[in-house]
PDB file of C-alpha atoms in Angstrom:
ATOM      1  CA  MET A 984      89.318 121.059  32.140  1.00 56.00           C
ATOM      2  CA  ALA A 985      86.974 120.081  34.960  1.00 81.00           C
ATOM      3  CA  ILE A 986      89.625 120.210  37.727  1.00 88.00           C
ATOM      4  CA  GLU A 987      92.735 122.378  37.835  1.00 90.00           C
ATOM      5  CA  GLN A 988      95.201 123.479  40.502  1.00 90.00           C
ATOM      6  CA  LEU A 989      95.393 127.178  41.296  1.00 89.00           C
ATOM      7  CA  SER A 990      98.566 129.126  42.024  1.00 89.00           C
ATOM      8  CA  ASP A 991      97.822 129.166  45.758  1.00 89.00           C
ATOM      9  CA  GLY A 992      97.706 125.343  45.862  1.00 89.00           C
ATOM     10  CA  ARG A 993      93.936 124.982  45.981  1.00 90.00           C
ATOM     11  CA  TRP A 994      91.960 122.937  43.458  1.00 90.00           C
ATOM     12  CA  LYS A 995      89.216 124.439  41.343  1.00 91.00           C
ATOM     13  CA  VAL A 996      86.281 122.475  39.954  1.00 90.00           C
ATOM     14  CA  ASP A 997      84.520 123.821  36.862  1.00 89.00           C
ATOM     15  CA  VAL A 998      82.080 121.198  35.659  1.00 87.00           C
ATOM     16  CA  GLU A 999      79.037 121.238  33.358  1.00 84.00           C
ATOM     17  CA  PRO A1000      77.342 117.804  33.741  1.00 83.00           C
ATOM     18  CA  VAL A1001      74.423 118.835  31.522  1.00 79.00           C
ATOM     19  CA  LYS A1002      74.254 121.672  29.044  1.00 79.00           C
ATOM     20  CA  GLY A1003      73.372 124.946  30.696  1.00 75.00           C
ATOM     21  CA  LYS A1004      74.036 123.690  34.275  1.00 81.00           C
ATOM     22  CA  ARG A1005      77.524 124.638  35.462  1.00 83.00           C
ATOM     23  CA  PHE A1006      79.115 124.263  38.906  1.00 85.00           C
ATOM     24  CA  ARG A1007      82.268 125.991  40.154  1.00 85.00           C
ATOM     25  CA  LYS A1008      83.916 125.489  43.532  1.00 86.00           C
ATOM     26  CA  THR A1009      87.402 125.459  45.064  1.00 87.00           C
ATOM     27  CA  PHE A1010      88.815 122.950  47.570  1.00 86.00           C
ATOM     28  CA  LYS A1011      91.942 122.494  49.658  1.00 86.00           C
ATOM     29  CA  THR A1012      92.703 119.043  48.283  1.00 89.00           C
ATOM     30  CA  LYS A1013      92.438 117.322  44.920  1.00 89.00           C
ATOM     31  CA  GLY A1014      90.478 114.453  46.482  1.00 89.00           C
ATOM     32  CA  GLU A1015      87.729 116.788  47.685  1.00 87.00           C
ATOM     33  CA  ALA A1016      87.547 118.369  44.239  1.00 89.00           C
ATOM     34  CA  GLN A1017      87.264 114.972  42.546  1.00 90.00           C
ATOM     35  CA  ARG A1018      84.491 113.864  44.910  1.00 88.00           C
ATOM     36  CA  PHE A1019      82.566 117.085  44.236  1.00 86.00           C
ATOM     37  CA  GLU A1020      82.870 116.661  40.472  1.00 87.00           C
ATOM     38  CA  ALA A1021      81.732 113.017  40.662  1.00 89.00           C
ATOM     39  CA  THR A1022      78.786 113.946  42.890  1.00 86.00           C
ATOM     40  CA  CYS A1023      77.660 116.710  40.538  1.00 85.00           C
ATOM     41  CA  ARG A1024      77.746 114.413  37.512  1.00 84.00           C
ATOM     42  CA  ALA A1025      75.937 111.550  39.280  1.00 86.00           C
ATOM     43  CA  LYS A1026      73.250 113.747  40.821  1.00 83.00           C
ATOM     44  CA  CYS A1027      72.501 115.582  37.609  1.00 84.00           C
ATOM     45  CA  ILE A1028      72.024 112.252  35.820  1.00 80.00           C
ATOM     46  CA  GLU A1029      69.561 111.151  38.513  1.00 81.00           C
ATOM     47  CA  SER A1030      67.779 114.509  38.665  1.00 81.00           C
ATOM     48  CA  PRO A1031      68.556 117.247  36.101  1.00 76.00           C
ATOM     49  CA  SER A1032      67.161 119.903  38.472  1.00 74.00           C
ATOM     50  CA  TRP A1033      69.597 119.003  41.277  1.00 70.00           C
ATOM     51  CA  SER A1034      71.910 121.672  42.703  1.00 69.00           C
ATOM     52  CA  PRO A1035      74.482 121.313  45.508  1.00 69.00           C
ATOM     53  CA  LYS A1036      73.455 122.852  48.806  1.00 68.00           C
ATOM     54  CA  PRO A1037      75.307 126.026  49.791  1.00 73.00           C
ATOM     55  CA  LYS A1038      77.763 125.613  52.667  1.00 78.00           C
ATOM     56  CA  ASP A1039      76.084 125.759  56.084  1.00 87.00           C
ATOM     57  CA  LYS A1040      77.503 128.926  57.654  1.00 91.00           C
ATOM     58  CA  ARG A1041      75.483 128.846  60.872  1.00 94.00           C
ATOM     59  CA  ARG A1042      77.462 129.241  64.049  1.00 95.00           C
ATOM     60  CA  LEU A1043      77.293 126.805  66.941  1.00 96.00           C
ATOM     61  CA  SER A1044      75.021 129.065  69.008  1.00 96.00           C
ATOM     62  CA  GLU A1045      72.590 129.230  66.074  1.00 96.00           C
ATOM     63  CA  LEU A1046      72.412 125.431  65.962  1.00 96.00           C
ATOM     64  CA  VAL A1047      71.731 125.402  69.707  1.00 97.00           C
ATOM     65  CA  ASP A1048      68.800 127.763  69.231  1.00 96.00           C
ATOM     66  CA  ARG A1049      67.588 125.800  66.208  1.00 96.00           C
ATOM     67  CA  HIS A1050      67.681 122.584  68.234  1.00 96.00           C
ATOM     68  CA  TYR A1051      65.672 124.264  70.983  1.00 96.00           C
ATOM     69  CA  ASP A1052      63.053 125.482  68.500  1.00 96.00           C
ATOM     70  CA  LEU A1053      62.680 122.065  66.859  1.00 95.00           C
ATOM     71  CA  HIS A1054      63.055 119.746  69.825  1.00 94.00           C
ATOM     72  CA  GLY A1055      64.568 121.188  72.998  1.00 93.00           C
ATOM     73  CA  HIS A1056      61.432 123.082  74.019  1.00 92.00           C
ATOM     74  CA  THR A1057      59.653 119.743  74.509  1.00 88.00           C
ATOM     75  CA  LEU A1058      62.142 118.597  77.168  1.00 85.00           C
ATOM     76  CA  ALA A1059      61.464 119.070  80.872  1.00 76.00           C
ATOM     77  CA  ASP A1060      64.764 120.944  81.347  1.00 84.00           C
ATOM     78  CA  GLY A1061      65.099 122.234  77.793  1.00 90.00           C
ATOM     79  CA  GLU A1062      65.656 125.886  78.661  1.00 94.00           C
ATOM     80  CA  ARG A1063      68.295 125.043  81.273  1.00 93.00           C
ATOM     81  CA  VAL A1064      70.150 122.868  78.760  1.00 95.00           C
ATOM     82  CA  ARG A1065      69.916 125.608  76.122  1.00 96.00           C
ATOM     83  CA  GLN A1066      71.567 128.107  78.468  1.00 96.00           C
ATOM     84  CA  ILE A1067      74.354 125.602  79.242  1.00 96.00           C
ATOM     85  CA  LEU A1068      74.947 125.022  75.526  1.00 97.00           C
ATOM     86  CA  ILE A1069      74.978 128.737  74.705  1.00 97.00           C
ATOM     87  CA  ALA A1070      77.684 129.210  77.356  1.00 96.00           C
ATOM     88  CA  LEU A1071      79.595 126.218  75.963  1.00 96.00           C
ATOM     89  CA  ALA A1072      79.411 127.619  72.420  1.00 96.00           C
ATOM     90  CA  LYS A1073      80.866 130.882  73.733  1.00 96.00           C
ATOM     91  CA  ASP A1074      83.697 129.004  75.480  1.00 94.00           C
ATOM     92  CA  LEU A1075      84.497 127.229  72.202  1.00 94.00           C
ATOM     93  CA  GLY A1076      84.695 130.578  70.390  1.00 95.00           C
ATOM     94  CA  ASN A1077      81.276 130.097  68.784  1.00 96.00           C
ATOM     95  CA  PRO A1078      82.737 128.646  65.573  1.00 95.00           C
ATOM     96  CA  ILE A1079      80.848 127.964  62.377  1.00 94.00           C
ATOM     97  CA  ALA A1080      79.334 124.667  63.443  1.00 95.00           C
ATOM     98  CA  ILE A1081      80.420 122.676  60.387  1.00 91.00           C
ATOM     99  CA  THR A1082      84.070 123.559  61.141  1.00 92.00           C
ATOM    100  CA  LEU A1083      84.007 122.247  64.723  1.00 94.00           C
ATOM    101  CA  THR A1084      86.372 119.308  65.127  1.00 94.00           C
ATOM    102  CA  ALA A1085      86.759 116.644  67.774  1.00 94.00           C
ATOM    103  CA  ASN A1086      90.348 117.783  68.385  1.00 94.00           C
ATOM    104  CA  ALA A1087      89.319 121.382  69.013  1.00 94.00           C
ATOM    105  CA  TYR A1088      86.607 120.271  71.405  1.00 96.00           C
ATOM    106  CA  CYS A1089      88.947 117.961  73.352  1.00 96.00           C
ATOM    107  CA  GLU A1090      91.607 120.660  73.665  1.00 95.00           C
ATOM    108  CA  LYS A1091      89.067 123.054  75.129  1.00 95.00           C
ATOM    109  CA  ARG A1092      87.777 120.342  77.462  1.00 95.00           C
ATOM    110  CA  ARG A1093      91.293 119.740  78.775  1.00 95.00           C
ATOM    111  CA  HIS A1094      91.673 123.442  79.596  1.00 94.00           C
ATOM    112  CA  GLN A1095      88.332 123.434  81.389  1.00 94.00           C
ATOM    113  CA  LEU A1096      89.327 120.353  83.382  1.00 93.00           C
ATOM    114  CA  ASP A1097      92.618 122.017  84.370  1.00 94.00           C
ATOM    115  CA  ALA A1098      90.634 125.090  85.411  1.00 93.00           C
ATOM    116  CA  GLY A1099      88.716 123.006  87.945  1.00 91.00           C
ATOM    117  CA  VAL A1100      85.499 122.186  86.076  1.00 92.00           C
ATOM    118  CA  HIS A1101      84.215 118.864  87.405  1.00 90.00           C
ATOM    119  CA  GLY A1102      84.486 115.867  85.103  1.00 92.00           C
ATOM    120  CA  LYS A1103      80.804 114.996  85.452  1.00 89.00           C
ATOM    121  CA  THR A1104      79.882 118.523  84.373  1.00 92.00           C
ATOM    122  CA  LEU A1105      82.088 118.172  81.290  1.00 95.00           C
ATOM    123  CA  ASN A1106      80.526 114.803  80.456  1.00 95.00           C
ATOM    124  CA  ASN A1107      77.042 116.310  80.745  1.00 95.00           C
ATOM    125  CA  ARG A1108      78.002 119.131  78.389  1.00 96.00           C
ATOM    126  CA  LEU A1109      79.417 116.673  75.862  1.00 97.00           C
ATOM    127  CA  GLY A1110      76.207 114.657  75.957  1.00 96.00           C
ATOM    128  CA  TYR A1111      74.068 117.755  75.452  1.00 96.00           C
ATOM    129  CA  LEU A1112      76.142 118.974  72.481  1.00 97.00           C
ATOM    130  CA  LYS A1113      76.220 115.552  70.846  1.00 97.00           C
ATOM    131  CA  ALA A1114      72.431 115.450  71.148  1.00 96.00           C
ATOM    132  CA  VAL A1115      72.141 118.774  69.296  1.00 96.00           C
ATOM    133  CA  PHE A1116      74.025 117.468  66.251  1.00 96.00           C
ATOM    134  CA  ASN A1117      72.308 114.070  66.337  1.00 96.00           C
ATOM    135  CA  GLN A1118      68.819 115.542  66.552  1.00 96.00           C
ATOM    136  CA  LEU A1119      69.379 118.123  63.799  1.00 95.00           C
ATOM    137  CA  LEU A1120      70.895 115.423  61.590  1.00 92.00           C
ATOM    138  CA  ARG A1121      67.881 113.210  62.272  1.00 94.00           C
ATOM    139  CA  LEU A1122      65.579 116.066  61.254  1.00 93.00           C
ATOM    140  CA  ASP A1123      67.621 116.800  58.094  1.00 88.00           C
ATOM    141  CA  ASP A1124      68.397 120.298  59.348  1.00 92.00           C
ATOM    142  CA  ILE A1125      72.104 119.634  58.842  1.00 90.00           C
ATOM    143  CA  ASP A1126      73.645 117.389  56.184  1.00 83.00           C
ATOM    144  CA  TYR A1127      77.049 116.672  57.719  1.00 86.00           C
ATOM    145  CA  PRO A1128      77.996 114.078  60.351  1.00 89.00           C
ATOM    146  CA  ASN A1129      78.195 114.784  64.061  1.00 94.00           C
ATOM    147  CA  PRO A1130      81.768 116.068  64.590  1.00 94.00           C
ATOM    148  CA  LEU A1131      81.790 114.750  68.183  1.00 96.00           C
ATOM    149  CA  THR A1132      80.767 111.163  67.438  1.00 94.00           C
ATOM    150  CA  LYS A1133      84.181 109.764  68.351  1.00 94.00           C
ATOM    151  CA  VAL A1134      84.702 111.942  71.449  1.00 96.00           C
ATOM    152  CA  ARG A1135      84.375 109.758  74.519  1.00 95.00           C
ATOM    153  CA  PRO A1136      83.214 110.933  77.956  1.00 95.00           C
ATOM    154  CA  LEU A1137      85.875 111.260  80.628  1.00 94.00           C
ATOM    155  CA  ARG A1138      86.343 108.184  82.802  1.00 91.00           C
ATOM    156  CA  LEU A1139      85.503 109.249  86.323  1.00 86.00           C
ATOM    157  CA  GLN A1140      86.174 107.655  89.674  1.00 77.00           C
ATOM    158  CA  GLU A1141      82.857 106.393  90.987  1.00 71.00           C
ATOM    159  CA  ARG A1142      81.934 108.057  94.270  1.00 71.00           C
ATOM    160  CA  PRO A1143      80.114 106.180  97.015  1.00 71.00           C
ATOM    161  CA  LEU A1144      76.552 107.394  97.484  1.00 77.00           C
ATOM    162  CA  SER A1145      75.916 109.191 100.741  1.00 86.00           C
ATOM    163  CA  PHE A1146      72.821 108.407 102.775  1.00 91.00           C
ATOM    164  CA  LEU A1147      71.605 109.273 106.253  1.00 93.00           C
ATOM    165  CA  SER A1148      71.569 106.938 109.225  1.00 93.00           C
ATOM    166  CA  ALA A1149      68.510 106.788 111.492  1.00 93.00           C
ATOM    167  CA  PRO A1150      70.006 109.272 114.025  1.00 94.00           C
ATOM    168  CA  GLN A1151      70.967 111.631 111.199  1.00 95.00           C
ATOM    169  CA  ILE A1152      67.445 111.457 109.762  1.00 95.00           C
ATOM    170  CA  ASN A1153      66.065 112.536 113.146  1.00 95.00           C
ATOM    171  CA  GLU A1154      68.621 115.338 113.389  1.00 96.00           C
ATOM    172  CA  VAL A1155      67.698 116.718 109.969  1.00 95.00           C
ATOM    173  CA  LEU A1156      63.945 116.504 110.539  1.00 95.00           C
ATOM    174  CA  ASP A1157      64.221 118.201 113.947  1.00 95.00           C
ATOM    175  CA  ALA A1158      66.247 121.038 112.394  1.00 95.00           C
ATOM    176  CA  LEU A1159      63.729 121.444 109.568  1.00 95.00           C
ATOM    177  CA  ASP A1160      60.717 121.406 111.906  1.00 94.00           C
ATOM    178  CA  ALA A1161      62.343 124.177 113.923  1.00 93.00           C
ATOM    179  CA  ARG A1162      62.414 126.405 110.820  1.00 91.00           C
ATOM    180  CA  GLU A1163      59.157 128.221 111.562  1.00 85.00           C
ATOM    181  CA  THR A1164      59.641 130.753 108.745  1.00 89.00           C
ATOM    182  CA  THR A1165      59.262 127.992 106.144  1.00 92.00           C
ATOM    183  CA  PRO A1166      56.144 125.999 107.023  1.00 92.00           C
ATOM    184  CA  GLY A1167      56.041 122.532 105.575  1.00 94.00           C
ATOM    185  CA  ILE A1168      59.749 122.157 104.789  1.00 95.00           C
ATOM    186  CA  GLY A1169      59.999 119.222 107.168  1.00 95.00           C
ATOM    187  CA  LEU A1170      56.963 117.671 105.528  1.00 96.00           C
ATOM    188  CA  VAL A1171      58.555 117.880 102.063  1.00 96.00           C
ATOM    189  CA  ALA A1172      61.588 116.071 103.477  1.00 96.00           C
ATOM    190  CA  ARG A1173      59.342 113.379 104.966  1.00 95.00           C
ATOM    191  CA  VAL A1174      57.708 112.803 101.569  1.00 95.00           C
ATOM    192  CA  CYS A1175      61.155 112.352  99.997  1.00 95.00           C
ATOM    193  CA  LEU A1176      62.204 109.919 102.728  1.00 95.00           C
ATOM    194  CA  ALA A1177      58.938 107.963 102.503  1.00 95.00           C
ATOM    195  CA  THR A1178      58.724 107.706  98.710  1.00 94.00           C
ATOM    196  CA  GLY A1179      62.195 108.298  97.251  1.00 93.00           C
ATOM    197  CA  ALA A1180      60.910 111.368  95.437  1.00 93.00           C
ATOM    198  CA  ARG A1181      63.159 114.135  94.216  1.00 93.00           C
ATOM    199  CA  TRP A1182      62.777 117.335  96.215  1.00 94.00           C
ATOM    200  CA  GLY A1183      61.150 119.164  93.308  1.00 92.00           C
ATOM    201  CA  GLU A1184      58.608 116.374  92.845  1.00 93.00           C
ATOM    202  CA  ALA A1185      57.608 116.400  96.515  1.00 94.00           C
ATOM    203  CA  GLN A1186      57.556 120.182  96.666  1.00 94.00           C
ATOM    204  CA  ALA A1187      55.176 120.324  93.661  1.00 93.00           C
ATOM    205  CA  LEU A1188      52.483 118.130  95.247  1.00 95.00           C
ATOM    206  CA  THR A1189      48.913 119.437  95.235  1.00 95.00           C
ATOM    207  CA  PRO A1190      45.885 118.325  97.303  1.00 95.00           C
ATOM    208  CA  GLU A1191      44.461 116.513  94.248  1.00 95.00           C
ATOM    209  CA  ARG A1192      47.547 114.322  94.054  1.00 95.00           C
ATOM    210  CA  VAL A1193      47.408 113.217  97.681  1.00 95.00           C
ATOM    211  CA  LYS A1194      44.561 110.739  98.158  1.00 93.00           C
ATOM    212  CA  ASN A1195      43.617 107.113  98.687  1.00 93.00           C
ATOM    213  CA  GLY A1196      46.764 106.395 100.652  1.00 94.00           C
ATOM    214  CA  ALA A1197      49.161 107.443  97.902  1.00 94.00           C
ATOM    215  CA  VAL A1198      50.888 110.447  96.367  1.00 95.00           C
ATOM    216  CA  THR A1199      51.103 110.957  92.608  1.00 94.00           C
ATOM    217  CA  PHE A1200      54.118 112.721  91.159  1.00 92.00           C
ATOM    218  CA  ALA A1201      53.657 114.498  87.828  1.00 86.00           C
ATOM    219  CA  ASN A1202      56.003 116.592  85.672  1.00 77.00           C
ATOM    220  CA  THR A1203      58.827 114.264  86.627  1.00 77.00           C
ATOM    221  CA  LYS A1204      62.290 114.067  85.088  1.00 75.00           C
ATOM    222  CA  SER A1205      61.245 111.055  83.012  1.00 72.00           C
ATOM    223  CA  ARG A1206      57.978 112.765  81.945  1.00 74.00           C
ATOM    224  CA  LYS A1207      56.042 109.852  83.455  1.00 83.00           C
ATOM    225  CA  THR A1208      53.650 110.071  86.382  1.00 89.00           C
ATOM    226  CA  ARG A1209      54.034 107.583  89.208  1.00 92.00           C
ATOM    227  CA  SER A1210      51.973 106.885  92.316  1.00 93.00           C
ATOM    228  CA  ILE A1211      53.636 105.742  95.539  1.00 94.00           C
ATOM    229  CA  PRO A1212      51.771 104.502  98.645  1.00 94.00           C
ATOM    230  CA  ILE A1213      52.208 106.494 101.863  1.00 94.00           C
ATOM    231  CA  SER A1214      51.054 106.003 105.425  1.00 94.00           C
ATOM    232  CA  GLN A1215      47.714 107.343 106.608  1.00 95.00           C
ATOM    233  CA  ALA A1216      49.489 109.616 109.070  1.00 94.00           C
ATOM    234  CA  LEU A1217      51.607 111.249 106.333  1.00 95.00           C
ATOM    235  CA  GLU A1218      48.553 111.684 104.114  1.00 96.00           C
ATOM    236  CA  GLN A1219      46.707 113.451 106.932  1.00 96.00           C
ATOM    237  CA  GLN A1220      49.701 115.710 107.606  1.00 96.00           C
ATOM    238  CA  LEU A1221      49.847 116.700 103.943  1.00 96.00           C
ATOM    239  CA  GLN A1222      46.133 117.469 103.703  1.00 96.00           C
ATOM    240  CA  HIS A1223      46.309 119.475 106.931  1.00 96.00           C
ATOM    241  CA  HIS A1224      49.203 121.525 105.531  1.00 96.00           C
ATOM    242  CA  PHE A1225      47.341 122.290 102.303  1.00 96.00           C
ATOM    243  CA  LYS A1226      44.278 123.477 104.238  1.00 95.00           C
ATOM    244  CA  GLN A1227      46.295 125.640 106.606  1.00 95.00           C
ATOM    245  CA  HIS A1228      49.125 126.968 104.387  1.00 94.00           C
ATOM    246  CA  GLY A1229      48.279 126.132 100.788  1.00 95.00           C
ATOM    247  CA  LEU A1230      50.875 124.704  98.405  1.00 95.00           C
ATOM    248  CA  PHE A1231      54.506 124.255  99.409  1.00 95.00           C
ATOM    249  CA  SER A1232      56.854 127.149  98.739  1.00 93.00           C
ATOM    250  CA  ASN A1233      60.151 126.760  96.879  1.00 93.00           C
ATOM    251  CA  CYS A1234      62.322 125.738  99.815  1.00 93.00           C
ATOM    252  CA  MET A1235      65.184 123.756  98.272  1.00 93.00           C
ATOM    253  CA  LEU A1236      67.767 126.426  99.102  1.00 93.00           C
ATOM    254  CA  THR A1237      66.413 126.666 102.643  1.00 94.00           C
ATOM    255  CA  PHE A1238      66.967 122.937 103.093  1.00 94.00           C
ATOM    256  CA  SER A1239      70.640 123.358 102.186  1.00 93.00           C
ATOM    257  CA  ARG A1240      71.002 126.194 104.672  1.00 94.00           C
ATOM    258  CA  VAL A1241      69.366 124.187 107.437  1.00 94.00           C
ATOM    259  CA  LEU A1242      71.564 121.192 106.610  1.00 93.00           C
ATOM    260  CA  ASP A1243      74.637 123.390 107.104  1.00 92.00           C
ATOM    261  CA  THR A1244      73.543 123.995 110.723  1.00 93.00           C
ATOM    262  CA  THR A1245      73.622 120.266 111.518  1.00 93.00           C
ATOM    263  CA  SER A1246      76.585 117.969 112.155  1.00 93.00           C
ATOM    264  CA  ILE A1247      76.037 116.226 108.800  1.00 92.00           C
ATOM    265  CA  LYS A1248      78.636 116.798 106.100  1.00 89.00           C
ATOM    266  CA  LEU A1249      77.850 115.660 102.570  1.00 84.00           C
ATOM    267  CA  PRO A1250      79.821 115.597  99.298  1.00 78.00           C
ATOM    268  CA  ALA A1251      79.277 118.573  97.026  1.00 72.00           C
ATOM    269  CA  GLY A1252      76.037 118.437  95.067  1.00 69.00           C
ATOM    270  CA  GLN A1253      74.213 115.998  97.344  1.00 79.00           C
ATOM    271  CA  ALA A1254      72.043 118.311  99.443  1.00 88.00           C
ATOM    272  CA  THR A1255      68.354 117.480  98.939  1.00 92.00           C
ATOM    273  CA  HIS A1256      69.239 114.437  96.829  1.00 91.00           C
ATOM    274  CA  VAL A1257      70.621 112.716  99.922  1.00 93.00           C
ATOM    275  CA  LEU A1258      66.996 112.111 100.970  1.00 94.00           C
ATOM    276  CA  ARG A1259      66.340 110.128  97.769  1.00 93.00           C
ATOM    277  CA  HIS A1260      69.571 108.181  98.306  1.00 92.00           C
ATOM    278  CA  THR A1261      68.542 107.549 101.902  1.00 93.00           C
ATOM    279  CA  PHE A1262      65.187 106.080 100.902  1.00 93.00           C
ATOM    280  CA  ALA A1263      66.773 103.823  98.268  1.00 91.00           C
ATOM    281  CA  SER A1264      69.625 102.702 100.527  1.00 91.00           C
ATOM    282  CA  HIS A1265      67.399 101.794 103.468  1.00 91.00           C
ATOM    283  CA  PHE A1266      64.929 100.105 101.094  1.00 91.00           C
ATOM    284  CA  VAL A1267      67.640  97.783  99.783  1.00 89.00           C
ATOM    285  CA  MET A1268      69.270  97.198 103.176  1.00 88.00           C
ATOM    286  CA  ARG A1269      65.923  95.996 104.501  1.00 89.00           C
ATOM    287  CA  GLY A1270      65.651  93.422 101.721  1.00 87.00           C
ATOM    288  CA  GLY A1271      63.661  95.383  99.135  1.00 89.00           C
ATOM    289  CA  ASN A1272      63.567  94.125  95.551  1.00 89.00           C
ATOM    290  CA  ILE A1273      65.797  96.076  93.172  1.00 90.00           C
ATOM    291  CA  LEU A1274      63.220  95.922  90.342  1.00 91.00           C
ATOM    292  CA  VAL A1275      60.528  97.319  92.635  1.00 92.00           C
ATOM    293  CA  LEU A1276      62.931 100.074  93.651  1.00 92.00           C
ATOM    294  CA  GLN A1277      63.443 100.970  89.984  1.00 92.00           C
ATOM    295  CA  LYS A1278      59.697 101.531  89.568  1.00 92.00           C
ATOM    296  CA  ILE A1279      59.427 103.521  92.799  1.00 92.00           C
ATOM    297  CA  LEU A1280      62.298 105.825  91.856  1.00 92.00           C
ATOM    298  CA  GLY A1281      61.111 106.136  88.254  1.00 90.00           C
ATOM    299  CA  HIS A1282      64.460 105.163  86.736  1.00 89.00           C
ATOM    300  CA  ALA A1283      64.226 104.516  83.002  1.00 85.00           C
ATOM    301  CA  SER A1284      67.218 102.179  83.199  1.00 87.00           C
ATOM    302  CA  LEU A1285      67.980  99.504  85.784  1.00 88.00           C
ATOM    303  CA  THR A1286      71.625 100.563  85.575  1.00 85.00           C
ATOM    304  CA  MET A1287      70.872 103.644  87.683  1.00 85.00           C
ATOM    305  CA  THR A1288      69.083 101.591  90.321  1.00 86.00           C
ATOM    306  CA  MET A1289      71.880  99.032  90.506  1.00 86.00           C
ATOM    307  CA  ARG A1290      74.025 101.619  92.275  1.00 83.00           C
ATOM    308  CA  TYR A1291      72.236 100.555  95.444  1.00 82.00           C
ATOM    309  CA  ALA A1292      72.521  96.794  94.908  1.00 79.00           C
ATOM    310  CA  HIS A1293      75.684  96.470  96.986  1.00 74.00           C
ATOM    311  CA  LEU A1294      73.687  97.423 100.077  1.00 74.00           C
ATOM    312  CA  ALA A1295      71.485  94.325  99.890  1.00 73.00           C
ATOM    313  CA  PRO A1296      71.987  91.990 102.896  1.00 70.00           C
ATOM    314  CA  ASP A1297      72.963  89.051 100.698  1.00 69.00           C
ATOM    315  CA  HIS A1298      74.953  91.021  98.090  1.00 60.00           C
ATOM    316  CA  LEU A1299      78.151  89.151  97.188  1.00 56.00           C
ATOM    317  CA  GLN A1300      77.854  86.953 100.276  1.00 63.00           C
ATOM    318  CA  ASP A1301      79.136  84.035  98.179  1.00 61.00           C
ATOM    319  CA  ALA A1302      82.550  85.684  98.492  1.00 62.00           C
ATOM    320  CA  LEU A1303      82.646  84.392 102.084  1.00 56.00           C
ATOM    321  CA  THR A1304      81.992  80.767 101.209  1.00 61.00           C
ATOM    322  CA  LEU A1305      83.455  80.363  97.735  1.00 56.00           C
ATOM    323  CA  ASN A1306      86.821  82.058  98.113  1.00 58.00           C
ATOM    324  CA  PRO A1307      89.953  79.773  98.050  1.00 57.00           C
ATOM    325  CA  LEU A1308      90.591  80.288 101.778  1.00 59.00           C
ATOM    326  CA  ALA A1309      87.054  79.380 102.886  1.00 59.00           C
ATOM    327  CA  ASP A1310      88.008  75.830 103.932  1.00 62.00           C
ATOM    328  CA  LYS A1311      91.183  76.780 105.773  1.00 55.00           C
TER     329      LYS A1311
END
C-alpha cells in the first residue's frame, strides 16, 4: 500500500513510481502524504532520474549568512543589516528556517514592542528578513515560500519632521565653529544645509569632488552619484580646509554632543539628519519645486519627498476658499 497510517497517528508514504526507484517518507497529515505520493509519480514520469530534495535543515542565521554571501555584500549597508538580522535570528530562537511561521514571528514582535523597541525599528527588521527569504527564493537557494509574506508592518503614527529656524541655524553653526578640537565640523554642517546632503555624504567629500561650483556626492545610500551646485564662497572654504587640514574626520558623534549644548531639542534619532530636513523644508517654503527637490535629495521615490509638500506656500490653500463656510 502506498500510504498507510502509523500507530502514532502519522502517515507513511512508500511509493515506487518506476521499478527500482522507491521513496519513503512520513507526514503529520494524510493530505501531505497524498500530495507527496502524487508529486513523486508525476515527476518520475516527466524525468525518470528525478528525486525529491532533502528537507532544508538550515537555521535562520545560516540563511542570513547565505543571503549576505549571495547578495547582501553588494549593498551599501549590507554588513550592518547582516548584524541586525543575526541578532533578530537569535531573538527568534534561531529556528530551522523552513519551520518559521508568521504567527511565531508576530508573537515575538509583540513582546519586543512591549519591551520598548520602537515600531519603526521593528518594521525595518521585518523588511530586512522578508528580503532575505525573497532574494534566496529568487535565486533558487530555497524552494519554499516566504513565511512572512502575509505579515504586515506595524501602523505607526506619523511624526512631524523637525527642522531648524534661521536663528537656530545660526546658533548651531556658532556652536560648531567654536569646537576648535574638530576642525571643519561647522563646514560639514554648512554643506548639509546648502545641499540637503546626509552627514556621511558631506563628511566623505574629497578635493576632487569639489569643483566648478558644485559638489559631487558618491557612495550614497541610493548608490547613485549626484552633483549639487554650491556658492563660490562655500567652494573656496572647502578647498581651503582640504589644503590646511586634509579630509574631514568622522565627526557625526561630535555634532550630537555639540547640539546637546545648545537650546535646541530634537526628537530621538534626528541629530545630524535635522540639517537635511532643514534644507528640504526651507527649499519648499521658499517655493521650490518638489520634483527638483527629489533630485537634489536623491530620493528614489517621490513618496519620500512628498513629506515636505505641506510646507509649500500654496499647499492646500483651496481649503480657505472652497470650504462650505467660505461665503459666510
